PDB file of C-alpha atoms in Angstrom:
ATOM      1  CA  MET A   7       5.357  -3.733 -16.748  1.00 57.00           C
ATOM      2  CA  THR A   8       5.800  -6.045 -13.714  1.00 72.00           C
ATOM      3  CA  LEU A   9       8.916  -6.136 -11.510  1.00 84.00           C
ATOM      4  CA  ALA A  10      10.784  -9.497 -11.160  1.00 91.00           C
ATOM      5  CA  ILE A  11      11.734 -10.973  -7.846  1.00 94.00           C
ATOM      6  CA  GLY A  12      15.294 -10.236  -7.282  1.00 94.00           C
ATOM      7  CA  ALA A  13      15.172  -7.088  -9.484  1.00 94.00           C
ATOM      8  CA  ARG A  14      16.412  -3.962  -8.112  1.00 94.00           C
ATOM      9  CA  VAL A  15      13.703  -1.480  -7.848  1.00 93.00           C
ATOM     10  CA  PRO A  16      13.930   1.829  -9.678  1.00 92.00           C
ATOM     11  CA  ASP A  17      14.488   4.842  -7.448  1.00 91.00           C
ATOM     12  CA  LEU A  18      11.128   6.424  -7.641  1.00 94.00           C
ATOM     13  CA  THR A  19      10.223  10.084  -5.996  1.00 96.00           C
ATOM     14  CA  LEU A  20       7.079  10.451  -3.908  1.00 97.00           C
ATOM     15  CA  LEU A  21       5.680  13.074  -2.099  1.00 97.00           C
ATOM     16  CA  ARG A  22       5.409  13.920   1.443  1.00 97.00           C
ATOM     17  CA  PRO A  23       2.334  15.511   2.654  1.00 95.00           C
ATOM     18  CA  ASP A  24       4.025  18.822   2.842  1.00 96.00           C
ATOM     19  CA  GLY A  25       4.722  18.528  -0.972  1.00 95.00           C
ATOM     20  CA  ARG A  26       8.665  17.759  -0.343  1.00 97.00           C
ATOM     21  CA  SER A  27      10.385  14.671  -2.327  1.00 97.00           C
ATOM     22  CA  LEU A  28      11.141  11.619  -0.802  1.00 96.00           C
ATOM     23  CA  ALA A  29      13.399   9.527  -2.464  1.00 96.00           C
ATOM     24  CA  LEU A  30      12.569   5.531  -2.267  1.00 96.00           C
ATOM     25  CA  SER A  31      16.254   4.807  -1.982  1.00 95.00           C
ATOM     26  CA  SER A  32      16.551   6.987   0.991  1.00 96.00           C
ATOM     27  CA  LEU A  33      14.522   4.501   3.066  1.00 95.00           C
ATOM     28  CA  LEU A  34      16.674   1.613   2.062  1.00 96.00           C
ATOM     29  CA  GLY A  35      19.603  -0.024   4.255  1.00 95.00           C
ATOM     30  CA  ARG A  36      17.286  -2.293   5.572  1.00 96.00           C
ATOM     31  CA  PRO A  37      14.252  -4.456   4.533  1.00 97.00           C
ATOM     32  CA  LEU A  38      11.171  -2.565   3.453  1.00 97.00           C
ATOM     33  CA  VAL A  39       7.545  -3.277   3.443  1.00 96.00           C
ATOM     34  CA  VAL A  40       6.029  -0.910   0.844  1.00 97.00           C
ATOM     35  CA  ILE A  41       2.285  -0.888   0.573  1.00 95.00           C
ATOM     36  CA  PHE A  42       0.395   0.428  -1.998  1.00 95.00           C
ATOM     37  CA  LEU A  43      -2.967   1.839  -0.806  1.00 92.00           C
ATOM     38  CA  ARG A  44      -5.970   1.908  -3.454  1.00 87.00           C
ATOM     39  CA  HIS A  45      -6.984   5.186  -1.926  1.00 81.00           C
ATOM     40  CA  LEU A  46      -6.722   7.287   1.371  1.00 77.00           C
ATOM     41  CA  GLY A  47      -7.934   5.407   4.480  1.00 63.00           C
TER      42      GLY A  47
ATOM     43  CA  MET B   5      -1.246  -1.927   8.805  1.00 66.00           C
ATOM     44  CA  GLN B   6      -0.530   0.111  11.735  1.00 66.00           C
ATOM     45  CA  ARG B   7      -1.355  -2.456  14.060  1.00 72.00           C
ATOM     46  CA  HIS B   8       1.509  -4.916  12.330  1.00 83.00           C
ATOM     47  CA  TYR B   9       4.031  -2.310  12.092  1.00 87.00           C
ATOM     48  CA  GLU B  10       5.706  -3.179  15.342  1.00 88.00           C
ATOM     49  CA  ASP B  11       5.891  -6.817  14.235  1.00 91.00           C
ATOM     50  CA  PHE B  12       8.092  -5.373  11.066  1.00 93.00           C
ATOM     51  CA  ARG B  13      10.045  -3.005  13.208  1.00 92.00           C
ATOM     52  CA  LEU B  14      11.026  -5.812  15.689  1.00 91.00           C
ATOM     53  CA  ARG B  15      12.432  -7.842  12.606  1.00 92.00           C
ATOM     54  CA  GLY B  16      14.750  -5.175  11.785  1.00 93.00           C
ATOM     55  CA  ALA B  17      12.591  -3.778   8.788  1.00 95.00           C
ATOM     56  CA  GLY B  18      10.871  -0.273   7.851  1.00 95.00           C
ATOM     57  CA  ALA B  19       7.707   0.267   6.195  1.00 95.00           C
ATOM     58  CA  LEU B  20       6.146   2.859   3.486  1.00 96.00           C
ATOM     59  CA  ALA B  21       2.389   3.283   2.577  1.00 95.00           C
ATOM     60  CA  VAL B  22       1.907   4.954  -0.893  1.00 96.00           C
ATOM     61  CA  THR B  23      -1.238   6.454  -1.770  1.00 94.00           C
ATOM     62  CA  PRO B  24      -2.336   7.710  -5.184  1.00 92.00           C
ATOM     63  CA  SER B  25      -3.692  11.085  -3.671  1.00 91.00           C
ATOM     64  CA  ARG B  26      -2.674  14.585  -3.593  1.00 92.00           C
ATOM     65  CA  PRO B  27      -0.124  15.783  -1.133  1.00 94.00           C
ATOM     66  CA  GLU B  28      -2.743  18.441   0.198  1.00 93.00           C
ATOM     67  CA  ALA B  29      -5.272  15.477   0.736  1.00 90.00           C
ATOM     68  CA  LEU B  30      -2.451  13.016   2.812  1.00 92.00           C
ATOM     69  CA  LYS B  31      -1.755  16.020   4.885  1.00 93.00           C
ATOM     70  CA  VAL B  32      -5.276  16.307   6.082  1.00 90.00           C
ATOM     71  CA  PHE B  33      -5.871  12.696   6.388  1.00 88.00           C
ATOM     72  CA  LEU B  34      -2.778  12.331   8.532  1.00 91.00           C
ATOM     73  CA  ALA B  35      -3.793  14.950  10.612  1.00 91.00           C
ATOM     74  CA  GLU B  36      -6.888  12.839  11.906  1.00 86.00           C
ATOM     75  CA  SER B  37      -5.449   9.246  11.268  1.00 83.00           C
ATOM     76  CA  ALA B  38      -1.619   9.109  12.816  1.00 83.00           C
ATOM     77  CA  TYR B  39       0.607   6.390  11.220  1.00 88.00           C
ATOM     78  CA  PRO B  40       4.071   5.193  12.716  1.00 91.00           C
ATOM     79  CA  PHE B  41       5.562   4.793   9.497  1.00 94.00           C
ATOM     80  CA  PRO B  42       6.122   7.289   6.428  1.00 94.00           C
ATOM     81  CA  VAL B  43       2.753   7.797   4.258  1.00 95.00           C
ATOM     82  CA  VAL B  44       3.666   9.378   1.015  1.00 97.00           C
ATOM     83  CA  ALA B  45       1.547  10.771  -2.358  1.00 95.00           C
ATOM     84  CA  ASP B  46       2.214   9.358  -5.736  1.00 95.00           C
ATOM     85  CA  PRO B  47      -0.736  11.551  -7.555  1.00 93.00           C
ATOM     86  CA  THR B  48       0.605  10.828 -10.948  1.00 93.00           C
ATOM     87  CA  ARG B  49       0.770   7.134  -9.942  1.00 93.00           C
ATOM     88  CA  ALA B  50       4.184   6.708 -11.434  1.00 94.00           C
ATOM     89  CA  ALA B  51       5.486   4.224  -8.782  1.00 95.00           C
ATOM     90  CA  TYR B  52       2.140   2.339  -9.087  1.00 95.00           C
ATOM     91  CA  ARG B  53       2.850   1.631 -12.565  1.00 93.00           C
ATOM     92  CA  ALA B  54       6.774   0.935 -11.902  1.00 94.00           C
ATOM     93  CA  PHE B  55       5.394  -1.695  -9.559  1.00 95.00           C
ATOM     94  CA  GLY B  56       3.177  -3.257 -11.963  1.00 93.00           C
ATOM     95  CA  LEU B  57       0.163  -2.096 -10.460  1.00 94.00           C
ATOM     96  CA  GLY B  58      -3.053  -1.941 -12.541  1.00 88.00           C
ATOM     97  CA  ARG B  59      -6.605  -0.931 -12.485  1.00 84.00           C
ATOM     98  CA  THR B  60     -10.030  -3.291 -11.491  1.00 80.00           C
ATOM     99  CA  SER B  61     -12.937  -3.202 -13.104  1.00 77.00           C
ATOM    100  CA  TRP B  62     -16.403  -1.805 -12.078  1.00 79.00           C
ATOM    101  CA  TRP B  63     -17.449  -5.121 -12.568  1.00 79.00           C
ATOM    102  CA  ARG B  64     -14.956  -7.025 -10.398  1.00 79.00           C
ATOM    103  CA  LEU B  65     -15.532  -3.525  -7.739  1.00 74.00           C
ATOM    104  CA  PHE B  66     -18.718  -4.608  -7.086  1.00 77.00           C
ATOM    105  CA  SER B  67     -18.564  -8.374  -7.438  1.00 77.00           C
ATOM    106  CA  PRO B  68     -20.319 -10.126  -4.860  1.00 80.00           C
ATOM    107  CA  GLY B  69     -17.252 -11.295  -3.212  1.00 77.00           C
ATOM    108  CA  VAL B  70     -15.549  -8.003  -3.075  1.00 71.00           C
ATOM    109  CA  LEU B  71     -18.672  -6.734  -1.142  1.00 78.00           C
ATOM    110  CA  TRP B  72     -18.855  -9.560   1.057  1.00 81.00           C
ATOM    111  CA  ARG B  73     -15.303  -9.051   1.967  1.00 76.00           C
ATOM    112  CA  TYR B  74     -16.034  -5.127   2.698  1.00 75.00           C
ATOM    113  CA  LEU B  75     -18.714  -5.883   4.646  1.00 81.00           C
ATOM    114  CA  ARG B  76     -16.504  -8.250   6.864  1.00 81.00           C
ATOM    115  CA  LEU B  77     -14.009  -5.409   7.258  1.00 75.00           C
ATOM    116  CA  MET B  78     -16.878  -3.265   8.324  1.00 79.00           C
ATOM    117  CA  TRP B  79     -17.999  -5.483  10.523  1.00 83.00           C
ATOM    118  CA  ARG B  80     -14.537  -5.944  12.131  1.00 79.00           C
ATOM    119  CA  GLY B  81     -14.791  -1.831  12.472  1.00 77.00           C
ATOM    120  CA  THR B  82     -12.748  -0.700   9.687  1.00 71.00           C
ATOM    121  CA  LYS B  83     -14.164   2.633   8.967  1.00 70.00           C
ATOM    122  CA  LEU B  84     -14.667   3.027   4.937  1.00 68.00           C
ATOM    123  CA  ARG B  85     -14.438   6.858   3.817  1.00 68.00           C
ATOM    124  CA  ARG B  86     -15.805   8.468   0.973  1.00 69.00           C
ATOM    125  CA  ALA B  87     -13.274   8.997  -1.916  1.00 69.00           C
ATOM    126  CA  GLU B  88     -11.546  12.486  -2.526  1.00 69.00           C
ATOM    127  CA  GLU B  89     -12.564  14.365  -5.383  1.00 66.00           C
ATOM    128  CA  GLY B  90     -10.377  12.847  -8.145  1.00 67.00           C
ATOM    129  CA  GLU B  91      -9.378   9.650  -6.976  1.00 76.00           C
ATOM    130  CA  ASP B  92      -9.827   6.754  -9.187  1.00 81.00           C
ATOM    131  CA  LEU B  93     -11.881   4.007  -7.514  1.00 80.00           C
ATOM    132  CA  LEU B  94     -10.523   1.310 -10.153  1.00 84.00           C
ATOM    133  CA  GLN B  95      -6.562   1.372  -9.127  1.00 90.00           C
ATOM    134  CA  LEU B  96      -5.436  -1.665  -7.451  1.00 93.00           C
ATOM    135  CA  GLY B  97      -2.684  -1.826  -4.505  1.00 93.00           C
ATOM    136  CA  GLY B  98      -0.072  -4.191  -3.388  1.00 95.00           C
ATOM    137  CA  ASP B  99       1.992  -5.113  -1.053  1.00 96.00           C
ATOM    138  CA  PHE B 100       6.241  -5.541  -1.613  1.00 97.00           C
ATOM    139  CA  VAL B 101       9.200  -6.077   0.081  1.00 97.00           C
ATOM    140  CA  LEU B 102      12.304  -5.214  -0.579  1.00 97.00           C
ATOM    141  CA  ASP B 103      15.828  -5.895   0.794  1.00 97.00           C
ATOM    142  CA  GLY B 104      18.432  -3.338   2.081  1.00 96.00           C
ATOM    143  CA  ASP B 105      19.783  -2.769  -1.336  1.00 96.00           C
ATOM    144  CA  GLY B 106      16.429  -2.187  -3.008  1.00 96.00           C
ATOM    145  CA  ARG B 107      16.139  -5.518  -4.424  1.00 96.00           C
ATOM    146  CA  LEU B 108      12.176  -6.976  -4.721  1.00 96.00           C
ATOM    147  CA  VAL B 109      11.951  -9.811  -2.566  1.00 97.00           C
ATOM    148  CA  PHE B 110       8.242 -10.575  -2.149  1.00 97.00           C
ATOM    149  CA  ALA B 111       5.648  -9.023  -4.568  1.00 96.00           C
ATOM    150  CA  HIS B 112       1.813  -8.927  -4.165  1.00 95.00           C
ATOM    151  CA  PRO B 113      -0.196  -7.291  -6.698  1.00 94.00           C
ATOM    152  CA  SER B 114      -3.708  -7.088  -5.821  1.00 90.00           C
ATOM    153  CA  ARG B 115      -5.978  -9.197  -8.174  1.00 87.00           C
ATOM    154  CA  GLU B 116      -9.109  -7.062  -6.736  1.00 83.00           C
ATOM    155  CA  PRO B 117      -9.514  -4.311  -4.576  1.00 80.00           C
ATOM    156  CA  THR B 118      -9.673  -6.893  -1.088  1.00 80.00           C
ATOM    157  CA  ASP B 119      -6.618  -8.933  -2.239  1.00 84.00           C
ATOM    158  CA  ARG B 120      -3.737  -8.581   0.307  1.00 87.00           C
ATOM    159  CA  PRO B 121      -1.458 -11.077   1.371  1.00 91.00           C
ATOM    160  CA  GLY B 122      -1.484 -12.380   5.225  1.00 89.00           C
ATOM    161  CA  LEU B 123       0.625 -10.616   7.621  1.00 92.00           C
ATOM    162  CA  ASP B 124       2.516 -14.278   8.274  1.00 94.00           C
ATOM    163  CA  ARG B 125       3.678 -13.968   4.113  1.00 95.00           C
ATOM    164  CA  LEU B 126       4.969 -10.297   4.598  1.00 95.00           C
ATOM    165  CA  LEU B 127       6.998 -11.771   7.616  1.00 95.00           C
ATOM    166  CA  GLY B 128       8.565 -14.383   6.163  1.00 96.00           C
ATOM    167  CA  ALA B 129       9.326 -12.102   3.150  1.00 96.00           C
ATOM    168  CA  VAL B 130      11.033  -9.625   5.630  1.00 96.00           C
ATOM    169  CA  GLU B 131      13.056 -12.350   7.185  1.00 95.00           C
ATOM    170  CA  GLN B 132      14.368 -13.482   3.711  1.00 95.00           C
ATOM    171  CA  ALA B 133      15.147 -10.160   2.878  1.00 95.00           C
ATOM    172  CA  ARG B 134      17.260  -9.921   5.982  1.00 92.00           C
ATOM    173  CA  GLY B 135      19.351 -13.092   4.416  1.00 82.00           C
TER     174      GLY B 135
END
């Protein structure tokens, strides 16, 4: 699946280092640069 | 990315890094490497799939062009670390910019492991996201 430019991104749940959840939507309200790493480092 | 975070922040943008690693491994990593923005784990890679990020092939991973770019990164001081057990070496990354409402403004899914957009393109997308 590929997101189209202009489409709203689904509200994804990610995990903080301590295991707690973080909703992507909680970081919105301003532009957000999202970098997907291939691996740690 | 850490070096460029200030450029994003000064333009009113936040940043988030996502890794396919386990939270436990991420915690150990962050204890050694401070990041000025949140770094989160996506061990099921659900977010990777949602953003359309696929996997490369072994052939591409070890292609001369990719090896050459890794050598250049190492020459510039980038330290490569050994993959964590269970990490998928073929997973591809990518860079995206969302506006404040969560709409996709910029998408750069990597075509091969070292394929990343330049800072200028990301900053341009941030400006566009600000409206």
